Tab-separated table of C-alpha atoms in Angstrom:
chain	number	residue	atom	x	y	z
A	351	UNK	CA	-8.547	1.172	-0.040
A	352	UNK	CA	-10.619	2.796	2.767
A	353	UNK	CA	-11.860	5.837	0.849
A	354	UNK	CA	-12.912	5.087	-3.170
A	355	UNK	CA	-12.635	7.735	-5.980
A	356	UNK	CA	-11.087	11.033	-5.614
A	357	UNK	CA	-9.728	12.024	-2.224
A	358	UNK	CA	-9.738	15.473	-1.066
A	359	UNK	CA	-6.521	17.004	-0.700
A	360	UNK	CA	-4.773	16.633	2.726
A	361	UNK	CA	-6.761	13.624	2.748
A	362	UNK	CA	-5.584	9.914	4.329
A	363	UNK	CA	-6.561	7.136	2.791
A	364	UNK	CA	-5.661	3.441	3.982
A	365	UNK	CA	-4.083	0.257	1.949
A	366	UNK	CA	-4.377	-3.175	2.335
A	367	UNK	CA	-2.740	-5.769	1.218
A	368	UNK	CA	-3.282	-9.727	2.287
A	369	UNK	CA	-0.664	-12.171	1.597
A	370	UNK	CA	-0.596	-15.744	1.639
A	371	UNK	CA	1.176	-16.671	4.757
A	372	UNK	CA	2.882	-19.730	2.835
A	373	UNK	CA	4.405	-16.336	0.813
A	374	UNK	CA	6.724	-16.131	4.104
A	375	UNK	CA	7.045	-12.316	2.892
A	376	UNK	CA	9.547	-9.459	5.550
A	377	UNK	CA	8.745	-7.053	3.835
A	378	UNK	CA	5.901	-4.975	1.730
A	379	UNK	CA	6.481	-1.483	-0.003
A	380	UNK	CA	2.801	0.929	-1.263
A	381	UNK	CA	4.949	2.206	-4.100
A	382	UNK	CA	3.149	5.694	-5.644
A	383	UNK	CA	4.568	7.835	-8.244
A	384	UNK	CA	2.816	10.931	-9.023
A	385	UNK	CA	1.167	11.608	-12.805
A	386	UNK	CA	4.019	12.185	-15.503
A	387	UNK	CA	6.454	11.818	-12.236
A	388	UNK	CA	8.734	8.819	-13.712
A	389	UNK	CA	10.671	7.941	-10.091
A	390	UNK	CA	8.033	6.013	-7.617
A	391	UNK	CA	8.282	6.845	-4.167
A	392	UNK	CA	8.545	3.491	-2.041
A	393	UNK	CA	6.556	3.715	1.593
A	394	UNK	CA	7.406	1.013	4.066
A	395	UNK	CA	3.505	-1.201	4.628
A	396	UNK	CA	3.665	-2.217	8.476
A	397	UNK	CA	1.977	-6.116	8.950
A	398	UNK	CA	-1.466	-5.742	10.720
A	399	UNK	CA	-2.510	-8.948	11.578
A	400	UNK	CA	-2.626	-12.795	10.435
A	401	UNK	CA	-6.921	-14.336	9.504
A	402	UNK	CA	-7.117	-17.852	9.548
A	403	UNK	CA	-3.513	-19.408	9.751
A	404	UNK	CA	-2.651	-18.570	5.090
A	405	UNK	CA	-3.264	-14.450	5.044
A	406	UNK	CA	-1.901	-11.718	6.529
A	407	UNK	CA	-2.514	-8.384	6.207
A	408	UNK	CA	-0.253	-5.041	5.962
A	409	UNK	CA	-1.519	-1.703	6.147
A	410	UNK	CA	-0.053	1.703	5.510
A	411	UNK	CA	-1.390	5.655	5.328
A	412	UNK	CA	-0.916	7.475	2.558
A	413	UNK	CA	-1.821	11.537	3.122
A	414	UNK	CA	-1.412	13.079	-0.931
A	415	UNK	CA	0.807	16.198	-0.501
A	416	UNK	CA	-0.889	17.622	-3.883
A	417	UNK	CA	-3.890	17.329	-6.092
A	418	UNK	CA	-3.157	15.584	-8.962
A	419	UNK	CA	-3.627	11.958	-10.255
A	420	UNK	CA	-1.535	8.686	-8.581
A	421	UNK	CA	-0.734	5.703	-9.801
A	422	UNK	CA	0.145	2.974	-7.261
A	423	UNK	CA	0.960	-0.810	-6.538
A	424	UNK	CA	2.436	-3.392	-4.725
A	425	UNK	CA	6.326	-4.742	-3.695
A	426	UNK	CA	6.116	-6.891	-1.531
A	427	UNK	CA	10.238	-9.698	-0.148
A	428	UNK	CA	9.957	-12.442	1.050
């Protein structure tokens, strides 16, 4: 995560994950939901680069529309 802790409303935050190349990831997603919501939003991540021969980096930018508490995790397909 490019910014740690609380983020100002309207500020863009960059999230990155590093996946083992052996997983053969074909798509990665940033899953996010607001506090008190049971609905998650999946945002496609972009493949960014390789790190050596064994790791690949995936990236997404997220800008919260409203102030609040957000919960997130990552999902992938292979």
